[in-house]
């Protein structure tokens, strides 16, 4: 045999003079990664919403939005693909989550401050501000209405002050306007469903939004850094995780439902404009 000849047998590369290297044949086969969801509809948002950080369903064609930098609630019409109203509620800041209860809107900033905007969709909205014990170090990004318990739920993105093993979901009582110090739920960072390549426990899952499914009562949490969706039951037990394609979900930070349970997720701008996606999850 010519010494330059090459044999490939069972995944081993051999020159006539001996073994050169081995390889895993399966690893050389390109596989398309399969995702367990379908994008039903897509809306590209105007540039002012490049940093869209929270969305909330209003009615058949309208979604309320906030973005990171401006103290403004934007009313976006899905039918016309246009912003039809802007509601100023505060100065520039770092606004992350949005919840709506009737004619009152709530916005949370990353330091845990809650802004209550009464009669937000009227000609004369009023803003009230409530400080909490949460801080920039917690980095609050998730906010939703838990109507059955007359409270808001807040999810932190970064570290707890006393542990890396969990992240709390906290309740803000809408009657006494106070945030309970004991979490409603503790997200277990050691849970096998949150397994990824991150070595630091506090980075295993970084919630960017929280919402309650209107039909099932399940709790949905987004992770923008490692695009995926965690679903918990009403008691906080982990059920499923859906991974998202990073090419389709640049930075998912907003989450809302229509009353019928249709799911909408917003993404901040990257190489493409910011958007809102209507998503159908496949059964797992």
PDB file of N, CA and C in Angstrom, residues 208-278:
ATOM      1  N   UNK A 208     -36.415  37.235  33.023  1.00  0.00           N
ATOM      2  CA  UNK A 208     -36.615  38.563  32.433  1.00  0.00           C
ATOM      3  C   UNK A 208     -38.086  38.961  32.412  1.00  0.00           C
ATOM      4  N   UNK A 209     -38.985  38.010  32.683  1.00  0.00           N
ATOM      5  CA  UNK A 209     -40.406  38.319  32.747  1.00  0.00           C
ATOM      6  C   UNK A 209     -41.155  37.186  33.411  1.00  0.00           C
ATOM      7  N   UNK A 210     -42.323  37.501  33.950  1.00  0.00           N
ATOM      8  CA  UNK A 210     -43.190  36.513  34.589  1.00  0.00           C
ATOM      9  C   UNK A 210     -44.626  36.825  34.204  1.00  0.00           C
ATOM     10  N   UNK A 211     -45.437  35.781  34.022  1.00  0.00           N
ATOM     11  CA  UNK A 211     -46.855  35.982  33.690  1.00  0.00           C
ATOM     12  C   UNK A 211     -47.627  34.732  34.094  1.00  0.00           C
ATOM     13  N   UNK A 212     -48.927  34.894  34.318  1.00  0.00           N
ATOM     14  CA  UNK A 212     -49.803  33.782  34.690  1.00  0.00           C
ATOM     15  C   UNK A 212     -50.728  33.458  33.520  1.00  0.00           C
ATOM     16  N   UNK A 213     -50.800  32.185  33.157  1.00  0.00           N
ATOM     17  CA  UNK A 213     -51.660  31.767  32.061  1.00  0.00           C
ATOM     18  C   UNK A 213     -53.124  31.956  32.474  1.00  0.00           C
ATOM     19  N   UNK A 214     -53.935  32.634  31.643  1.00  0.00           N
ATOM     20  CA  UNK A 214     -55.308  32.953  32.048  1.00  0.00           C
ATOM     21  C   UNK A 214     -56.249  31.754  32.142  1.00  0.00           C
ATOM     22  N   UNK A 215     -55.883  30.650  31.514  1.00  0.00           N
ATOM     23  CA  UNK A 215     -56.738  29.463  31.531  1.00  0.00           C
ATOM     24  C   UNK A 215     -56.279  28.421  32.550  1.00  0.00           C
ATOM     25  N   UNK A 216     -54.987  28.160  32.588  1.00  0.00           N
ATOM     26  CA  UNK A 216     -54.465  27.064  33.420  1.00  0.00           C
ATOM     27  C   UNK A 216     -53.974  27.515  34.794  1.00  0.00           C
ATOM     28  N   UNK A 217     -53.669  28.805  34.941  1.00  0.00           N
ATOM     29  CA  UNK A 217     -53.078  29.292  36.176  1.00  0.00           C
ATOM     30  C   UNK A 217     -51.599  28.981  36.298  1.00  0.00           C
ATOM     31  N   UNK A 218     -51.015  28.369  35.267  1.00  0.00           N
ATOM     32  CA  UNK A 218     -49.579  28.086  35.279  1.00  0.00           C
ATOM     33  C   UNK A 218     -48.789  29.393  35.219  1.00  0.00           C
ATOM     34  N   UNK A 219     -47.577  29.341  35.742  1.00  0.00           N
ATOM     35  CA  UNK A 219     -46.712  30.520  35.798  1.00  0.00           C
ATOM     36  C   UNK A 219     -45.621  30.373  34.751  1.00  0.00           C
ATOM     37  N   UNK A 220     -45.493  31.378  33.902  1.00  0.00           N
ATOM     38  CA  UNK A 220     -44.515  31.376  32.824  1.00  0.00           C
ATOM     39  C   UNK A 220     -43.416  32.380  33.153  1.00  0.00           C
ATOM     40  N   UNK A 221     -42.155  31.957  33.006  1.00  0.00           N
ATOM     41  CA  UNK A 221     -41.009  32.840  33.210  1.00  0.00           C
ATOM     42  C   UNK A 221     -40.079  32.771  32.020  1.00  0.00           C
ATOM     43  N   UNK A 222     -39.674  33.946  31.529  1.00  0.00           N
ATOM     44  CA  UNK A 222     -38.726  34.041  30.415  1.00  0.00           C
ATOM     45  C   UNK A 222     -37.296  34.168  30.931  1.00  0.00           C
ATOM     46  N   UNK A 223     -36.359  33.687  30.135  1.00  0.00           N
ATOM     47  CA  UNK A 223     -34.933  33.943  30.340  1.00  0.00           C
ATOM     48  C   UNK A 223     -34.428  34.577  29.048  1.00  0.00           C
ATOM     49  N   UNK A 224     -33.973  35.838  29.129  1.00  0.00           N
ATOM     50  CA  UNK A 224     -33.546  36.551  27.928  1.00  0.00           C
ATOM     51  C   UNK A 224     -32.123  36.223  27.531  1.00  0.00           C
ATOM     52  N   UNK A 225     -31.268  35.945  28.491  1.00  0.00           N
ATOM     53  CA  UNK A 225     -29.847  35.705  28.200  1.00  0.00           C
ATOM     54  C   UNK A 225     -29.622  34.355  27.538  1.00  0.00           C
ATOM     55  N   UNK A 226     -30.339  33.347  28.000  1.00  0.00           N
ATOM     56  CA  UNK A 226     -30.304  32.017  27.396  1.00  0.00           C
ATOM     57  C   UNK A 226     -31.733  31.757  26.945  1.00  0.00           C
ATOM     58  N   UNK A 227     -32.127  32.228  25.740  1.00  0.00           N
ATOM     59  CA  UNK A 227     -33.539  32.330  25.393  1.00  0.00           C
ATOM     60  C   UNK A 227     -34.336  31.040  25.600  1.00  0.00           C
ATOM     61  N   UNK A 228     -35.241  31.090  26.567  1.00  0.00           N
ATOM     62  CA  UNK A 228     -36.064  29.927  26.889  1.00  0.00           C
ATOM     63  C   UNK A 228     -37.214  30.353  27.788  1.00  0.00           C
ATOM     64  N   UNK A 229     -38.148  29.440  27.962  1.00  0.00           N
ATOM     65  CA  UNK A 229     -39.362  29.705  28.726  1.00  0.00           C
ATOM     66  C   UNK A 229     -39.556  28.585  29.737  1.00  0.00           C
ATOM     67  N   UNK A 230     -39.654  28.946  31.009  1.00  0.00           N
ATOM     68  CA  UNK A 230     -39.897  27.988  32.088  1.00  0.00           C
ATOM     69  C   UNK A 230     -41.365  28.053  32.467  1.00  0.00           C
ATOM     70  N   UNK A 231     -41.994  26.896  32.580  1.00  0.00           N
ATOM     71  CA  UNK A 231     -43.392  26.826  32.999  1.00  0.00           C
ATOM     72  C   UNK A 231     -43.469  26.100  34.345  1.00  0.00           C
ATOM     73  N   UNK A 232     -44.156  26.728  35.301  1.00  0.00           N
ATOM     74  CA  UNK A 232     -44.379  26.139  36.622  1.00  0.00           C
ATOM     75  C   UNK A 232     -45.881  25.971  36.839  1.00  0.00           C
ATOM     76  N   UNK A 233     -46.255  25.050  37.715  1.00  0.00           N
ATOM     77  CA  UNK A 233     -47.661  24.973  38.087  1.00  0.00           C
ATOM     78  C   UNK A 233     -47.984  26.084  39.085  1.00  0.00           C
ATOM     79  N   UNK A 234     -49.231  26.186  39.494  1.00  0.00           N
ATOM     80  CA  UNK A 234     -49.668  27.283  40.353  1.00  0.00           C
ATOM     81  C   UNK A 234     -49.000  27.266  41.715  1.00  0.00           C
ATOM     82  N   UNK A 235     -48.421  26.115  42.091  1.00  0.00           N
ATOM     83  CA  UNK A 235     -47.722  26.001  43.367  1.00  0.00           C
ATOM     84  C   UNK A 235     -46.217  26.236  43.240  1.00  0.00           C
ATOM     85  N   UNK A 236     -45.757  26.550  42.041  1.00  0.00           N
ATOM     86  CA  UNK A 236     -44.341  26.845  41.831  1.00  0.00           C
ATOM     87  C   UNK A 236     -43.483  25.650  41.488  1.00  0.00           C
ATOM     88  N   UNK A 237     -44.102  24.495  41.196  1.00  0.00           N
ATOM     89  CA  UNK A 237     -43.330  23.307  40.814  1.00  0.00           C
ATOM     90  C   UNK A 237     -42.975  23.392  39.338  1.00  0.00           C
ATOM     91  N   UNK A 238     -41.693  23.161  39.009  1.00  0.00           N
ATOM     92  CA  UNK A 238     -41.245  23.209  37.621  1.00  0.00           C
ATOM     93  C   UNK A 238     -41.898  22.097  36.806  1.00  0.00           C
ATOM     94  N   UNK A 239     -42.394  22.453  35.604  1.00  0.00           N
ATOM     95  CA  UNK A 239     -43.032  21.470  34.735  1.00  0.00           C
ATOM     96  C   UNK A 239     -42.266  21.257  33.435  1.00  0.00           C
ATOM     97  N   UNK A 240     -42.001  22.349  32.707  1.00  0.00           N
ATOM     98  CA  UNK A 240     -41.353  22.250  31.404  1.00  0.00           C
ATOM     99  C   UNK A 240     -40.461  23.449  31.143  1.00  0.00           C
ATOM    100  N   UNK A 241     -39.480  23.244  30.274  1.00  0.00           N
ATOM    101  CA  UNK A 241     -38.672  24.341  29.749  1.00  0.00           C
ATOM    102  C   UNK A 241     -38.663  24.235  28.234  1.00  0.00           C
ATOM    103  N   UNK A 242     -38.932  25.351  27.558  1.00  0.00           N
ATOM    104  CA  UNK A 242     -38.882  25.421  26.098  1.00  0.00           C
ATOM    105  C   UNK A 242     -37.687  26.272  25.692  1.00  0.00           C
ATOM    106  N   UNK A 243     -36.797  25.708  24.901  1.00  0.00           N
ATOM    107  CA  UNK A 243     -35.652  26.457  24.382  1.00  0.00           C
ATOM    108  C   UNK A 243     -36.079  27.207  23.127  1.00  0.00           C
ATOM    109  N   UNK A 244     -35.528  28.417  22.947  1.00  0.00           N
ATOM    110  CA  UNK A 244     -35.821  29.240  21.792  1.00  0.00           C
ATOM    111  C   UNK A 244     -34.584  29.401  20.911  1.00  0.00           C
ATOM    112  N   UNK A 245     -34.816  29.523  19.623  1.00  0.00           N
ATOM    113  CA  UNK A 245     -33.744  29.778  18.660  1.00  0.00           C
ATOM    114  C   UNK A 245     -33.274  31.220  18.826  1.00  0.00           C
ATOM    115  N   UNK A 246     -31.972  31.400  19.070  1.00  0.00           N
ATOM    116  CA  UNK A 246     -31.428  32.744  19.284  1.00  0.00           C
ATOM    117  C   UNK A 246     -31.562  33.625  18.044  1.00  0.00           C
ATOM    118  N   UNK A 247     -31.650  33.040  16.867  1.00  0.00           N
ATOM    119  CA  UNK A 247     -31.831  33.829  15.658  1.00  0.00           C
ATOM    120  C   UNK A 247     -33.232  34.434  15.591  1.00  0.00           C
ATOM    121  N   UNK A 248     -34.191  33.801  16.268  1.00  0.00           N
ATOM    122  CA  UNK A 248     -35.570  34.287  16.277  1.00  0.00           C
ATOM    123  C   UNK A 248     -35.901  35.074  17.539  1.00  0.00           C
ATOM    124  N   UNK A 249     -35.183  34.768  18.615  1.00  0.00           N
ATOM    125  CA  UNK A 249     -35.420  35.426  19.899  1.00  0.00           C
ATOM    126  C   UNK A 249     -34.122  36.101  20.338  1.00  0.00           C
ATOM    127  N   UNK A 250     -33.924  37.320  19.874  1.00  0.00           N
ATOM    128  CA  UNK A 250     -32.680  38.016  20.187  1.00  0.00           C
ATOM    129  C   UNK A 250     -32.538  38.271  21.679  1.00  0.00           C
ATOM    130  N   UNK A 251     -33.579  38.815  22.295  1.00  0.00           N
ATOM    131  CA  UNK A 251     -33.562  39.082  23.727  1.00  0.00           C
ATOM    132  C   UNK A 251     -35.005  39.173  24.216  1.00  0.00           C
ATOM    133  N   UNK A 252     -35.617  38.025  24.516  1.00  0.00           N
ATOM    134  CA  UNK A 252     -37.018  38.025  24.925  1.00  0.00           C
ATOM    135  C   UNK A 252     -37.209  38.576  26.342  1.00  0.00           C
ATOM    136  N   UNK A 253     -37.890  39.714  26.445  1.00  0.00           N
ATOM    137  CA  UNK A 253     -38.056  40.358  27.749  1.00  0.00           C
ATOM    138  C   UNK A 253     -39.508  40.666  28.085  1.00  0.00           C
ATOM    139  N   UNK A 254     -40.418  40.522  27.124  1.00  0.00           N
ATOM    140  CA  UNK A 254     -41.825  40.793  27.388  1.00  0.00           C
ATOM    141  C   UNK A 254     -42.671  39.571  27.108  1.00  0.00           C
ATOM    142  N   UNK A 255     -43.730  39.388  27.916  1.00  0.00           N
ATOM    143  CA  UNK A 255     -44.571  38.193  27.811  1.00  0.00           C
ATOM    144  C   UNK A 255     -45.984  38.561  28.223  1.00  0.00           C
ATOM    145  N   UNK A 256     -46.964  38.167  27.416  1.00  0.00           N
ATOM    146  CA  UNK A 256     -48.353  38.409  27.779  1.00  0.00           C
ATOM    147  C   UNK A 256     -49.244  37.373  27.108  1.00  0.00           C
ATOM    148  N   UNK A 257     -50.479  37.296  27.579  1.00  0.00           N
ATOM    149  CA  UNK A 257     -51.476  36.385  27.018  1.00  0.00           C
ATOM    150  C   UNK A 257     -52.730  37.152  26.622  1.00  0.00           C
ATOM    151  N   UNK A 258     -53.378  36.688  25.556  1.00  0.00           N
ATOM    152  CA  UNK A 258     -54.758  37.073  25.305  1.00  0.00           C
ATOM    153  C   UNK A 258     -55.635  36.308  26.289  1.00  0.00           C
ATOM    154  N   UNK A 259     -56.859  36.750  26.518  1.00  0.00           N
ATOM    155  CA  UNK A 259     -57.743  36.014  27.429  1.00  0.00           C
ATOM    156  C   UNK A 259     -57.951  34.551  27.047  1.00  0.00           C
ATOM    157  N   UNK A 260     -57.822  34.227  25.742  1.00  0.00           N
ATOM    158  CA  UNK A 260     -58.003  32.836  25.317  1.00  0.00           C
ATOM    159  C   UNK A 260     -56.757  31.982  25.514  1.00  0.00           C
ATOM    160  N   UNK A 261     -55.683  32.581  26.017  1.00  0.00           N
ATOM    161  CA  UNK A 261     -54.458  31.836  26.273  1.00  0.00           C
ATOM    162  C   UNK A 261     -53.404  31.957  25.193  1.00  0.00           C
ATOM    163  N   UNK A 262     -53.687  32.682  24.110  1.00  0.00           N
ATOM    164  CA  UNK A 262     -52.672  32.888  23.070  1.00  0.00           C
ATOM    165  C   UNK A 262     -51.475  33.618  23.672  1.00  0.00           C
ATOM    166  N   UNK A 263     -50.274  33.162  23.326  1.00  0.00           N
ATOM    167  CA  UNK A 263     -49.030  33.636  23.935  1.00  0.00           C
ATOM    168  C   UNK A 263     -48.297  34.611  23.022  1.00  0.00           C
ATOM    169  N   UNK A 264     -47.864  35.735  23.600  1.00  0.00           N
ATOM    170  CA  UNK A 264     -47.099  36.747  22.868  1.00  0.00           C
ATOM    171  C   UNK A 264     -45.813  37.054  23.624  1.00  0.00           C
ATOM    172  N   UNK A 265     -44.702  37.120  22.891  1.00  0.00           N
ATOM    173  CA  UNK A 265     -43.391  37.414  23.472  1.00  0.00           C
ATOM    174  C   UNK A 265     -42.746  38.539  22.671  1.00  0.00           C
ATOM    175  N   UNK A 266     -42.171  39.517  23.384  1.00  0.00           N
ATOM    176  CA  UNK A 266     -41.480  40.619  22.701  1.00  0.00           C
ATOM    177  C   UNK A 266     -39.976  40.464  22.851  1.00  0.00           C
ATOM    178  N   UNK A 267     -39.248  40.906  21.839  1.00  0.00           N
ATOM    179  CA  UNK A 267     -37.789  40.844  21.809  1.00  0.00           C
ATOM    180  C   UNK A 267     -37.208  42.224  21.584  1.00  0.00           C
ATOM    181  N   UNK A 268     -36.142  42.547  22.312  1.00  0.00           N
ATOM    182  CA  UNK A 268     -35.420  43.774  22.038  1.00  0.00           C
ATOM    183  C   UNK A 268     -34.713  43.666  20.683  1.00  0.00           C
ATOM    184  N   UNK A 269     -34.348  44.811  20.127  1.00  0.00           N
ATOM    185  CA  UNK A 269     -33.677  44.834  18.826  1.00  0.00           C
ATOM    186  C   UNK A 269     -32.259  44.291  18.936  1.00  0.00           C
ATOM    187  N   UNK A 270     -31.811  43.674  17.866  1.00  0.00           N
ATOM    188  CA  UNK A 270     -30.423  43.237  17.723  1.00  0.00           C
ATOM    189  C   UNK A 270     -29.994  43.588  16.313  1.00  0.00           C
ATOM    190  N   UNK A 271     -29.645  42.592  15.525  1.00  0.00           N
ATOM    191  CA  UNK A 271     -29.397  42.828  14.103  1.00  0.00           C
ATOM    192  C   UNK A 271     -30.695  43.171  13.379  1.00  0.00           C
ATOM    193  N   UNK A 272     -31.807  42.696  13.929  1.00  0.00           N
ATOM    194  CA  UNK A 272     -33.127  42.974  13.375  1.00  0.00           C
ATOM    195  C   UNK A 272     -33.900  43.878  14.333  1.00  0.00           C
ATOM    196  N   UNK A 273     -34.968  44.515  13.849  1.00  0.00           N
ATOM    197  CA  UNK A 273     -35.761  45.377  14.730  1.00  0.00           C
ATOM    198  C   UNK A 273     -36.396  44.596  15.882  1.00  0.00           C
ATOM    199  N   UNK A 274     -36.738  45.325  16.931  1.00  0.00           N
ATOM    200  CA  UNK A 274     -37.499  44.721  18.019  1.00  0.00           C
ATOM    201  C   UNK A 274     -38.822  44.194  17.458  1.00  0.00           C
ATOM    202  N   UNK A 275     -39.386  43.202  18.145  1.00  0.00           N
ATOM    203  CA  UNK A 275     -40.608  42.613  17.608  1.00  0.00           C
ATOM    204  C   UNK A 275     -41.503  42.049  18.706  1.00  0.00           C
ATOM    205  N   UNK A 276     -42.714  41.732  18.301  1.00  0.00           N
ATOM    206  CA  UNK A 276     -43.641  40.943  19.101  1.00  0.00           C
ATOM    207  C   UNK A 276     -43.970  39.702  18.294  1.00  0.00           C
ATOM    208  N   UNK A 277     -43.879  38.539  18.915  1.00  0.00           N
ATOM    209  CA  UNK A 277     -44.163  37.270  18.255  1.00  0.00           C
ATOM    210  C   UNK A 277     -45.348  36.586  18.929  1.00  0.00           C
ATOM    211  N   UNK A 278     -46.258  36.093  18.124  1.00  0.00           N
ATOM    212  CA  UNK A 278     -47.303  35.212  18.652  1.00  0.00           C
ATOM    213  C   UNK A 278     -46.792  33.779  18.541  1.00  0.00           C
TER     214      UNK A 278
END
